[in-house]
Short mmCIF file of C-alpha atoms in Angstrom, two decimals:
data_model
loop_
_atom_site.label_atom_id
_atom_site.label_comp_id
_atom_site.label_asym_id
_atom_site.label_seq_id
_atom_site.Cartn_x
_atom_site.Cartn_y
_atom_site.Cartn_z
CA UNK A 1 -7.21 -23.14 21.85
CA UNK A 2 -6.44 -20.71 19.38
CA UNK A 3 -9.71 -19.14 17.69
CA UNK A 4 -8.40 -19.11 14.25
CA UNK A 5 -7.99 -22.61 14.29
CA UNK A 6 -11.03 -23.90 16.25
CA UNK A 7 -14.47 -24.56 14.14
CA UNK A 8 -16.35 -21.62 15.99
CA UNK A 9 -13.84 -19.01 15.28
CA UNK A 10 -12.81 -19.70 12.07
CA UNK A 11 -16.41 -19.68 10.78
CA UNK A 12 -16.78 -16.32 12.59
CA UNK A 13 -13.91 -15.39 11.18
CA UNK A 14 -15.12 -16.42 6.84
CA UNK A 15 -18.51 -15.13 8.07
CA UNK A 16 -17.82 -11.64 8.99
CA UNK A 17 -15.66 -11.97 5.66
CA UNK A 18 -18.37 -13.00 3.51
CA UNK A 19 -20.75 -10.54 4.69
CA UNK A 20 -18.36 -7.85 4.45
CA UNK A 21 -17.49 -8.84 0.93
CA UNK A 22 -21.44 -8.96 -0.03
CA UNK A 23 -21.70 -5.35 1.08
CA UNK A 24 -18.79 -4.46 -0.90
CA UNK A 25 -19.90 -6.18 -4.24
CA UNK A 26 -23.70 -5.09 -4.08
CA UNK A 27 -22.15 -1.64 -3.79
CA UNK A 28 -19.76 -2.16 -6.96
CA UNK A 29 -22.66 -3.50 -8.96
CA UNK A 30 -24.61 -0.89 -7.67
CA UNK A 31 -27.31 -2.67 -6.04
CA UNK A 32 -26.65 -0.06 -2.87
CA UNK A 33 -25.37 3.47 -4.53
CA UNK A 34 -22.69 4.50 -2.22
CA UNK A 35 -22.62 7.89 -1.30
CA UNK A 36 -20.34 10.32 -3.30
CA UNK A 37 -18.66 10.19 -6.96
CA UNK A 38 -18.90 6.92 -8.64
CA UNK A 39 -15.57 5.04 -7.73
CA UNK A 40 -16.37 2.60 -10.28
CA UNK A 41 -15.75 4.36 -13.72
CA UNK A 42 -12.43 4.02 -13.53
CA UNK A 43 -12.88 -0.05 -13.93
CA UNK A 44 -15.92 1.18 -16.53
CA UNK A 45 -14.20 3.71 -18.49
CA UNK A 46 -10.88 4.00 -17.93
CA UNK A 47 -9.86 0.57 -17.31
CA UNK A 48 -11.60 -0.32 -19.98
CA UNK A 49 -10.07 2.06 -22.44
CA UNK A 50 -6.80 0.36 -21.72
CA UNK A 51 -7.91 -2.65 -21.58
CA UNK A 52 -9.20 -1.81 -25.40
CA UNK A 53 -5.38 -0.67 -26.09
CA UNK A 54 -3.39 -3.10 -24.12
CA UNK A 55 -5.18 -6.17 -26.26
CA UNK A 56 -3.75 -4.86 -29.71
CA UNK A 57 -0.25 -5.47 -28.18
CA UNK A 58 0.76 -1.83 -27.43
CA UNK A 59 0.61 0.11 -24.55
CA UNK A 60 -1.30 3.40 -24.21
CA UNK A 61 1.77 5.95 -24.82
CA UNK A 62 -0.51 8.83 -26.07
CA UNK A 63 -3.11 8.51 -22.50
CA UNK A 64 -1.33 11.05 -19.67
CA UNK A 65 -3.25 8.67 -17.56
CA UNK A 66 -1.31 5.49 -17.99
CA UNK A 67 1.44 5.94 -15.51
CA UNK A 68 2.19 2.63 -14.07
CA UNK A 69 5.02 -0.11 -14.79
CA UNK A 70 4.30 -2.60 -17.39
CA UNK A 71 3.16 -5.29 -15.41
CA UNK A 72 0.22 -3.81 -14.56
CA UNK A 73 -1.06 -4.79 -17.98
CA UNK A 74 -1.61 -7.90 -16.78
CA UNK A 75 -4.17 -6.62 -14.24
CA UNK A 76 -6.11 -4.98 -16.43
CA UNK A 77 -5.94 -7.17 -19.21
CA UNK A 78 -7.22 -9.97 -16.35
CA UNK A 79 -10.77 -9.83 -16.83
CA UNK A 80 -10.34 -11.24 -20.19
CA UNK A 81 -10.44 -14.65 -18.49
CA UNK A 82 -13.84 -14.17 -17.63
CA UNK A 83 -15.06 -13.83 -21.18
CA UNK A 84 -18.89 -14.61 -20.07
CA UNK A 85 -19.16 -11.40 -17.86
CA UNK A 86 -18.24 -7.52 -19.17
CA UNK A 87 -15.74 -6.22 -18.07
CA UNK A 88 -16.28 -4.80 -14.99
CA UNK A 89 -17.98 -7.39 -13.19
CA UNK A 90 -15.00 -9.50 -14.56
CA UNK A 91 -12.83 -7.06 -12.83
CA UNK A 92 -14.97 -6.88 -9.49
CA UNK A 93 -15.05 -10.82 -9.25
CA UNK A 94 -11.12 -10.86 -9.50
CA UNK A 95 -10.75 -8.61 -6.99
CA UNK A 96 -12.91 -10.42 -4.77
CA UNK A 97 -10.78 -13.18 -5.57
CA UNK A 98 -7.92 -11.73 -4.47
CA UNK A 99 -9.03 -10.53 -1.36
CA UNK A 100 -10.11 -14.14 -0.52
CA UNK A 101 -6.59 -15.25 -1.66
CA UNK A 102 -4.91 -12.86 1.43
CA UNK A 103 -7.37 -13.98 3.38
CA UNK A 104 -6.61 -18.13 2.43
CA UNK A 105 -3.12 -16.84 2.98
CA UNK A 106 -2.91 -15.17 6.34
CA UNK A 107 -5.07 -18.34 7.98
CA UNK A 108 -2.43 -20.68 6.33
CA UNK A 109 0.51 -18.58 7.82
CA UNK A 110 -0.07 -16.74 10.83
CA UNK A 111 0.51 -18.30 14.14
CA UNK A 112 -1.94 -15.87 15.82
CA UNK A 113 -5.15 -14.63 14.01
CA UNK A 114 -5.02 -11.34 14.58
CA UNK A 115 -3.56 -10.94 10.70
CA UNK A 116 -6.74 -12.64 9.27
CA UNK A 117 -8.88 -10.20 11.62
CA UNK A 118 -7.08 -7.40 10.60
CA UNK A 119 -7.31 -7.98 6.64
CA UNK A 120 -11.04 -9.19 7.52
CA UNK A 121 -12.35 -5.78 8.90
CA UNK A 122 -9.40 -3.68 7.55
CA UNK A 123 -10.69 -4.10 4.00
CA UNK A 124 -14.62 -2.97 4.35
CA UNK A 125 -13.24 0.21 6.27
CA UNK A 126 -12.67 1.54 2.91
CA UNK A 127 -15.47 1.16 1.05
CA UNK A 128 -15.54 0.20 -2.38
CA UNK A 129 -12.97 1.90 -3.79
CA UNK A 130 -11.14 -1.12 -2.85
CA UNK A 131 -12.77 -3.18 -5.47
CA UNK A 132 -12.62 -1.06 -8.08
CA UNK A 133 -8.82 -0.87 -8.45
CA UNK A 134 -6.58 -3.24 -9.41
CA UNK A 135 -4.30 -2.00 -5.85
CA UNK A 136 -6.05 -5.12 -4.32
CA UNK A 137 -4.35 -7.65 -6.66
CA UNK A 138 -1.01 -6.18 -6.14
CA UNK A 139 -1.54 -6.34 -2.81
CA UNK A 140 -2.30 -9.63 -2.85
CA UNK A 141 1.01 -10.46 -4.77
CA UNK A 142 3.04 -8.26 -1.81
CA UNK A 143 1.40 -10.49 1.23
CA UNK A 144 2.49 -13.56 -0.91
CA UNK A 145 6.19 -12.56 -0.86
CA UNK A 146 6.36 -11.54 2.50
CA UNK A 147 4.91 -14.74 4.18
CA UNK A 148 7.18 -16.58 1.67
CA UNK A 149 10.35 -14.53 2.37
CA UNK A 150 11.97 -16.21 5.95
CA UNK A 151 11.57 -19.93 4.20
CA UNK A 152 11.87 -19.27 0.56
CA UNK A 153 14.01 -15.94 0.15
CA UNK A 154 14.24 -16.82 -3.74
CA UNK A 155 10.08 -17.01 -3.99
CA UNK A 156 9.88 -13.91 -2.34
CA UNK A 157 12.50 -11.92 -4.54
CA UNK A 158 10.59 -13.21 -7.66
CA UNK A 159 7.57 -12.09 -6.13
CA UNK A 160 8.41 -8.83 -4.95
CA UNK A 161 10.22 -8.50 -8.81
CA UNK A 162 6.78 -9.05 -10.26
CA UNK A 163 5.13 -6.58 -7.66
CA UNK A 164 7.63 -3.95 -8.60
CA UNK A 165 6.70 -3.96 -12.17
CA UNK A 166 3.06 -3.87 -11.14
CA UNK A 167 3.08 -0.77 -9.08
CA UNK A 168 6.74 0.21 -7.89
CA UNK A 169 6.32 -0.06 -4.37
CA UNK A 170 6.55 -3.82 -3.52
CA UNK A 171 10.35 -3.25 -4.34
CA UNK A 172 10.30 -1.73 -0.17
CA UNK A 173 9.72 -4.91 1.10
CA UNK A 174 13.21 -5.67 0.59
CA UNK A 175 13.75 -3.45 3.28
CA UNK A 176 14.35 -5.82 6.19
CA UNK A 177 15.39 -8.69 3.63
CA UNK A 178 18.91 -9.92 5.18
CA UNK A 179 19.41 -12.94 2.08
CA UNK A 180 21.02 -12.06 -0.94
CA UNK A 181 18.80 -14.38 -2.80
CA UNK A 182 15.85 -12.25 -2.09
CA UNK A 183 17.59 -9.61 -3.62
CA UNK A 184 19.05 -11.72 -6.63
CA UNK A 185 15.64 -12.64 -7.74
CA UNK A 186 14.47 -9.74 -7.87
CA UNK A 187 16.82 -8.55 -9.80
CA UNK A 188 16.82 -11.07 -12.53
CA UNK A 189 12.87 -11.08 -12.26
CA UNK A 190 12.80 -7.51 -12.75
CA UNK A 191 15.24 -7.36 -15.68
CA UNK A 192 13.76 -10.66 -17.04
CA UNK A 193 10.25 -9.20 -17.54
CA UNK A 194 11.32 -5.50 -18.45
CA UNK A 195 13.44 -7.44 -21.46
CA UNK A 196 10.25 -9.07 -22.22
CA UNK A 197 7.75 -6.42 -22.23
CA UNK A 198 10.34 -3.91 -24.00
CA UNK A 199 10.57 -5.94 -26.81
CA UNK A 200 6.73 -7.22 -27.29
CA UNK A 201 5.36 -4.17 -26.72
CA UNK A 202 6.31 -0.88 -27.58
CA UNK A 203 6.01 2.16 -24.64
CA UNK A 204 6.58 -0.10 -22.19
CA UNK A 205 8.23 2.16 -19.90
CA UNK A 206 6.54 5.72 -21.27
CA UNK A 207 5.07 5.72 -17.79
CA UNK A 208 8.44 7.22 -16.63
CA UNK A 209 7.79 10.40 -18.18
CA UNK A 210 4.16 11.23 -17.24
CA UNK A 211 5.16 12.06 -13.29
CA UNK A 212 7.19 15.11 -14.00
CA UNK A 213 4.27 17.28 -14.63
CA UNK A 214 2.36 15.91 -11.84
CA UNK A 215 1.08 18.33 -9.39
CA UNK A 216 -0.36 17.78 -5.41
CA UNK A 217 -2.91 15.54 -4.80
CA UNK A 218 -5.61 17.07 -2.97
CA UNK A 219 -5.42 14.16 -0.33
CA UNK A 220 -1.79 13.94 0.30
CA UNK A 221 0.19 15.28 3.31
CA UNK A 222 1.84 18.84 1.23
CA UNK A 223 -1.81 19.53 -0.02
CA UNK A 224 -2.69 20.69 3.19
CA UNK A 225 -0.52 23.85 2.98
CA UNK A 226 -2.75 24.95 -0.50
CA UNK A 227 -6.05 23.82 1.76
CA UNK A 228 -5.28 26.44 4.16
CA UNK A 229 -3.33 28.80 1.65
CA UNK A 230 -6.93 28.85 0.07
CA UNK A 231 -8.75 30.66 2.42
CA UNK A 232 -5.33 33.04 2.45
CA UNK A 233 -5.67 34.23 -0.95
CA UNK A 234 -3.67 31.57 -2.77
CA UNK A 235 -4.44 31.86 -6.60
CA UNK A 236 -3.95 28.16 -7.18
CA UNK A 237 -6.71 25.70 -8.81
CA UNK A 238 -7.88 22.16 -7.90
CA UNK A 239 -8.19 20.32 -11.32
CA UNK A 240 -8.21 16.81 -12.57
CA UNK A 241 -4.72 16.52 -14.26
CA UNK A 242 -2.69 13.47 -14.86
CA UNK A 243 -5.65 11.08 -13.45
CA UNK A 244 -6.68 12.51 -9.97
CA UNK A 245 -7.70 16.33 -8.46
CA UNK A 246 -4.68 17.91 -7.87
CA UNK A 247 -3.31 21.25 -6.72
CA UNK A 248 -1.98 23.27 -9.62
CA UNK A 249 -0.55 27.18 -9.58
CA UNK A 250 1.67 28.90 -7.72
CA UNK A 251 4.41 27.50 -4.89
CA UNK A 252 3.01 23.67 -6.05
CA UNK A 253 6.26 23.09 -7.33
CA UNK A 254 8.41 23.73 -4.48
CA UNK A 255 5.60 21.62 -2.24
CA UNK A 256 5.84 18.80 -4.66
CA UNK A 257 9.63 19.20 -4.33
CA UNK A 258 9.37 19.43 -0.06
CA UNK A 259 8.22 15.91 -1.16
CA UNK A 260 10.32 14.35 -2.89
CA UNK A 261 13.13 15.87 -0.44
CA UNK A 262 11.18 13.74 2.74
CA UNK A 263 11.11 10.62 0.46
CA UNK A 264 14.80 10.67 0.22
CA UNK A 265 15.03 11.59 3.96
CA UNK A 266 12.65 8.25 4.28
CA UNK A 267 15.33 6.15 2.43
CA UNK A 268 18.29 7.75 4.28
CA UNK A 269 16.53 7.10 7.32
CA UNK A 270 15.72 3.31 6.04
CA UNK A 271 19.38 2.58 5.01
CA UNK A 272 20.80 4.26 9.01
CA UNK A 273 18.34 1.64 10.31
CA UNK A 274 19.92 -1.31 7.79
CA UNK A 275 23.35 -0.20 8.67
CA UNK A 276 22.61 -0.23 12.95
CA UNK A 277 20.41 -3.09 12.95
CA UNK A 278 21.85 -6.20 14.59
CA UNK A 279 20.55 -9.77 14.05
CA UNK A 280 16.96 -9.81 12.59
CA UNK A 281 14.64 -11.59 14.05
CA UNK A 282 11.88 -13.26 11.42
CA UNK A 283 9.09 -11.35 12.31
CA UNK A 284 11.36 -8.33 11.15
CA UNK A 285 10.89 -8.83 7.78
CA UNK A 286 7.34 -7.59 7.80
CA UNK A 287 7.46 -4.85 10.61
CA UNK A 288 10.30 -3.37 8.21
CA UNK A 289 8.25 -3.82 4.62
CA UNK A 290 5.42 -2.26 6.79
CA UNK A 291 7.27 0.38 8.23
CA UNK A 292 9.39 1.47 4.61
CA UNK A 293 5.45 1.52 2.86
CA UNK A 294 4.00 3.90 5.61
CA UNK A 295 7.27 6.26 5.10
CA UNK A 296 7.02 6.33 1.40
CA UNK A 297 3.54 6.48 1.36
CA UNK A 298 3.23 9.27 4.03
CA UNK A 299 6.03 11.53 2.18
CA UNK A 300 4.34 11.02 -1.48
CA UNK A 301 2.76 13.85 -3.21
CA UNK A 302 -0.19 11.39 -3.86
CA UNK A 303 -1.86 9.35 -1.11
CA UNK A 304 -4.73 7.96 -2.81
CA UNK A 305 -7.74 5.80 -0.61
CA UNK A 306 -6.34 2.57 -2.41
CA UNK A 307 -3.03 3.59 -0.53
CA UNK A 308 -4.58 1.92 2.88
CA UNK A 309 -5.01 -1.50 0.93
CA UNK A 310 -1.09 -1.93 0.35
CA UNK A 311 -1.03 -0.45 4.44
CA UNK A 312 -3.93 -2.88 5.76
CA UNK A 313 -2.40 -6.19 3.85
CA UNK A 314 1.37 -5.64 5.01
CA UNK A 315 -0.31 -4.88 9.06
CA UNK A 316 -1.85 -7.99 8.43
CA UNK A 317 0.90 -9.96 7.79
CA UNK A 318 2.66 -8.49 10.88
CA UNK A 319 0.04 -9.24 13.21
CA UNK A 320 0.55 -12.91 11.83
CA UNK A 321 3.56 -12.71 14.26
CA UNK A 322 3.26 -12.77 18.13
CA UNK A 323 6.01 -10.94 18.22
CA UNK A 324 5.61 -8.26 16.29
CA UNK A 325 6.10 -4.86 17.26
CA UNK A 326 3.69 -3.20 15.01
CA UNK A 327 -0.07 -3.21 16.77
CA UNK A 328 -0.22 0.16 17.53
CA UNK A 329 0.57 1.63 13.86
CA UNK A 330 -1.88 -0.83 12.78
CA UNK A 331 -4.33 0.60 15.05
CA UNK A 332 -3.55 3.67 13.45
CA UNK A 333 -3.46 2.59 10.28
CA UNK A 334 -7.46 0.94 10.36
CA UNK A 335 -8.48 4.21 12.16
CA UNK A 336 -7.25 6.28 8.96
CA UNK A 337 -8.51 3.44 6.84
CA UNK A 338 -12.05 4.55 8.25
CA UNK A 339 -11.39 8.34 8.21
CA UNK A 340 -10.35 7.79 4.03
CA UNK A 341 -13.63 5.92 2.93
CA UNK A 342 -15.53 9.68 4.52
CA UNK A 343 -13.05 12.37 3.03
CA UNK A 344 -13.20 9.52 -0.36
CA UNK A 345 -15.74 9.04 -1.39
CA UNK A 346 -18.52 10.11 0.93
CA UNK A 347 -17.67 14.03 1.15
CA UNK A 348 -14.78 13.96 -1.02
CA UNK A 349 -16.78 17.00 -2.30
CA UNK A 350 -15.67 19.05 0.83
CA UNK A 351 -12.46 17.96 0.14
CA UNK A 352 -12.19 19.56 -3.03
CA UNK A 353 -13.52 22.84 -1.87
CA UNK A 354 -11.55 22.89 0.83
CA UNK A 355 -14.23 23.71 3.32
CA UNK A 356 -13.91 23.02 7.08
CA UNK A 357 -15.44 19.48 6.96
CA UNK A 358 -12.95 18.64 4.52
CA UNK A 359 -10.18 20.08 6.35
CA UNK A 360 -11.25 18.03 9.32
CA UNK A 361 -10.75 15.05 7.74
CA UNK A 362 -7.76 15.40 5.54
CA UNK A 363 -5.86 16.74 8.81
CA UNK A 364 -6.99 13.74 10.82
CA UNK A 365 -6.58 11.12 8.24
CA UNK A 366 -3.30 12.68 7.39
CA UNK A 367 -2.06 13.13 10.78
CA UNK A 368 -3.19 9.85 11.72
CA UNK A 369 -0.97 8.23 8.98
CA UNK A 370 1.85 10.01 9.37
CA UNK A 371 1.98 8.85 12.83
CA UNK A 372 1.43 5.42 12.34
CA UNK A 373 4.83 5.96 10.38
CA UNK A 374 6.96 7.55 13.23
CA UNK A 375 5.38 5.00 15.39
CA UNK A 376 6.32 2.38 13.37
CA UNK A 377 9.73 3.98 12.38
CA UNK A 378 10.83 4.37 16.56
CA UNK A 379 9.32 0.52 17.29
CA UNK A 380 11.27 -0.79 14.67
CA UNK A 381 14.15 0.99 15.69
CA UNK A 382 14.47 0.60 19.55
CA UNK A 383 13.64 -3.40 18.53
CA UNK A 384 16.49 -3.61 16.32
CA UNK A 385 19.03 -1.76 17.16
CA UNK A 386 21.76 -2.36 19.76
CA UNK A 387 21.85 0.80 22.77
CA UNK A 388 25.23 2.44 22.99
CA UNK A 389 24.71 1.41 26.67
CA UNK A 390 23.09 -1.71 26.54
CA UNK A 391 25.29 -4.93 28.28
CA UNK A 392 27.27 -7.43 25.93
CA UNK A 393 25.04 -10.38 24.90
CA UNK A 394 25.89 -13.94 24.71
CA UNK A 395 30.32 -14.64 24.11
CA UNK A 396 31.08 -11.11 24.48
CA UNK A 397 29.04 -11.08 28.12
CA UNK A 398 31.02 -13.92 29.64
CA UNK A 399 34.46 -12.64 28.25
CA UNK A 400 33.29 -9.68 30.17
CA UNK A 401 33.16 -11.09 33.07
CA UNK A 402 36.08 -13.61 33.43
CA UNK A 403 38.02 -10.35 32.54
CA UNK A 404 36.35 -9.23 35.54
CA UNK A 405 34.62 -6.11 33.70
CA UNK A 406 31.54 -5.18 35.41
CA UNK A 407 28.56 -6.02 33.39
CA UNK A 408 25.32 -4.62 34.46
CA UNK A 409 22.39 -6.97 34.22
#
């Protein structure tokens, strides 16, 4: 019988989820002080700011900080239907909310349970950092369109349209989407709600021009070369600028620029793959929303701890399938979900100074990411796409051979 669905596993399974969760939330209400920086202010003090902002019916233009889609108003503006707590436990119970809302999803989807088990302990391996941004809820809002999208291709591009304008990178889940309905409501979600938010609230889209002074995130995959170029001689700083510790002096530029150029490599790569695929199978849809998320996120100049959310929810929702060809990037993916909650929060102090501890763990948690996403990248591929010398299928096998063309088997 399958576990999931049998009275022993499944309260296993919402056990080891409500403990999990407990941890997480006396550690958010700081009951337990987790070690390193306070991952909470952000909900405290910065979410808060704009939460301050966002309820006079503007946006907060003249705040560097703000640099996300309009949409995401309505996740920080959320806790405002909680009027009997402040508002960061209002926050903190919302996001525990939505994590039990993947959770409720994955058991009513997946065939196997291996996507419930995955979100389950996936989650926890990053500490609470994962409660303390509103990634969670946008993540939730991604799993929702991709368990919707083989049955209800419309649901799902209305979905993923809302996703987009919460944090941009839902829009890649389109990636293995084969019906032009998924697609077309998208679209008209997308435009729908940017028409709506342009006109009720002014700065809507200001957002667009806070990223072009960004620098390097200290976590992502180019800051390694200023982590080593330190101990070189390199005459750069590590500051807080635009909202996180980045890199900032010399050569940063043409790093954050090596960037960019492997995100449009990623897409390239993405559209080859679109362009050789043959039939899709369902399970397809996920492996290639995974797959385009770990590229994208891998090749950013920012890969943030709340990065491994989006990763753990979408490897969830893949393991939902038997057949799906992405265990061993998810593997990967939980391993560097485990390595991120040491190098952030616990010693994200090495981290900054660069020191070998630090080093240790941005190189492992990097490396281990980036190959979850060639992994992921050469299973999709060899699963989708036809050899050059692989026999005719189906019609075109038998026409082979009553031509009498030798077909090997």
């Amino acid at each position: 019988m399958d576990d999931r669905r049998s009275p022993a596993g499944l309260t296993g399974l919402l056990g080891t989820w409500g403990v999990t969760r407990l941890a997480l939330l006396l550690c958010v209400f700081k009951v337990y002080v987790f070690p390193g920086p306070d991952v909470t202010t952000d909900v405290s003090v910065i979410y808060r700011g704009w939460y301050d902002v966002l309820s006079t019916g503007t946006f907060p233009v003249d705040d560097v900080t703000w640099q996300y889609p309009p949409a995401a108003a309505l996740a920080i503006l959320s806790p405002g239907l909680l009027p009997f707590l402040d508002y960061a436990s209002a926050f903190f119970v919302l996001a525990l909310l939505a994590d039990l809302a993947v959770l409720v999803l994955l058991l009513h989807a997946g065939r196997s349970p291996r996507g419930a088990r995955v979100w389950v302990a996936g989650v926890p391996l990053l500490g609470p950092t994962v409660y303390a941004r509103y990634d969670l809820m946008v993540t939730a809002v991604a799993v929702a369109a991709l368990l919707a999208g083989v049955r209800h291709p419309r649901v799902m591009g209305a979905l993923v349209g809302l996703g987009a304008l919460l944090k941009v990178w839902p829009v890649l889940l389109l990636a293995g989407a084969v019906r032009r309905r998924a697609w077309g409501a998208a679209a008209v979600t997308v435009g729908g709600l940017s028409a709506l938010f342009a006109v009720a609230s002014p700065g809507a889209f200001a957002f667009l021009s806070s990223q072009r002074d960004r620098g390097t995130e200290v976590e992502s995959l180019g800051a390694l070369v200023f982590h080593v170029a330190r101990h070189f001689g390199w005459s750069g700083e590590v500051l807080l600028h635009y909202g996180s510790v980045e890199f900032l002096g010399p050569h940063v530029g043409v790093v954050s620029d090596a960037a960019l150029g492997l995100t449009v490599a990623a897409f390239g790569w993405l559209l080859l793959w679109r362009l050789r695929a043959g039939r899709l199978a369902p399970h397809t849809l996920a492996d290639a929303a995974f797959t385009a998320v770990l590229l994208f996120a891998v090749t950013s100049r920012v890969i943030s701890p709340q990065y491994l959310v989006w990763l753990v929810g979408l490897a969830a929702v893949c393991r939902c399938s038997r057949e799906s060809r992405m265990g061993p990037p998810t593997a990967l993916v939980l391993a560097a979900s485990l390595v991120t909650v040491l190098e952030f929060p616990v010693w994200f102090g090495h981290v900054v100074a660069s020191d070998p501890l630090g080093l240790t763990l941005l190189f492992l948690r990097n490396g281990l990411l980036a190959a979850a996403a060639v992994t992921a990248a050469v299973r999709l591929w060899r699963s989708t796409v036809p050899r050059a010398d692989a026999p005719p299928a189906g019609p075109a096998r038998a026409a082979a051979r009553a031509k009498g063309t030798p077909v090997s088997s």
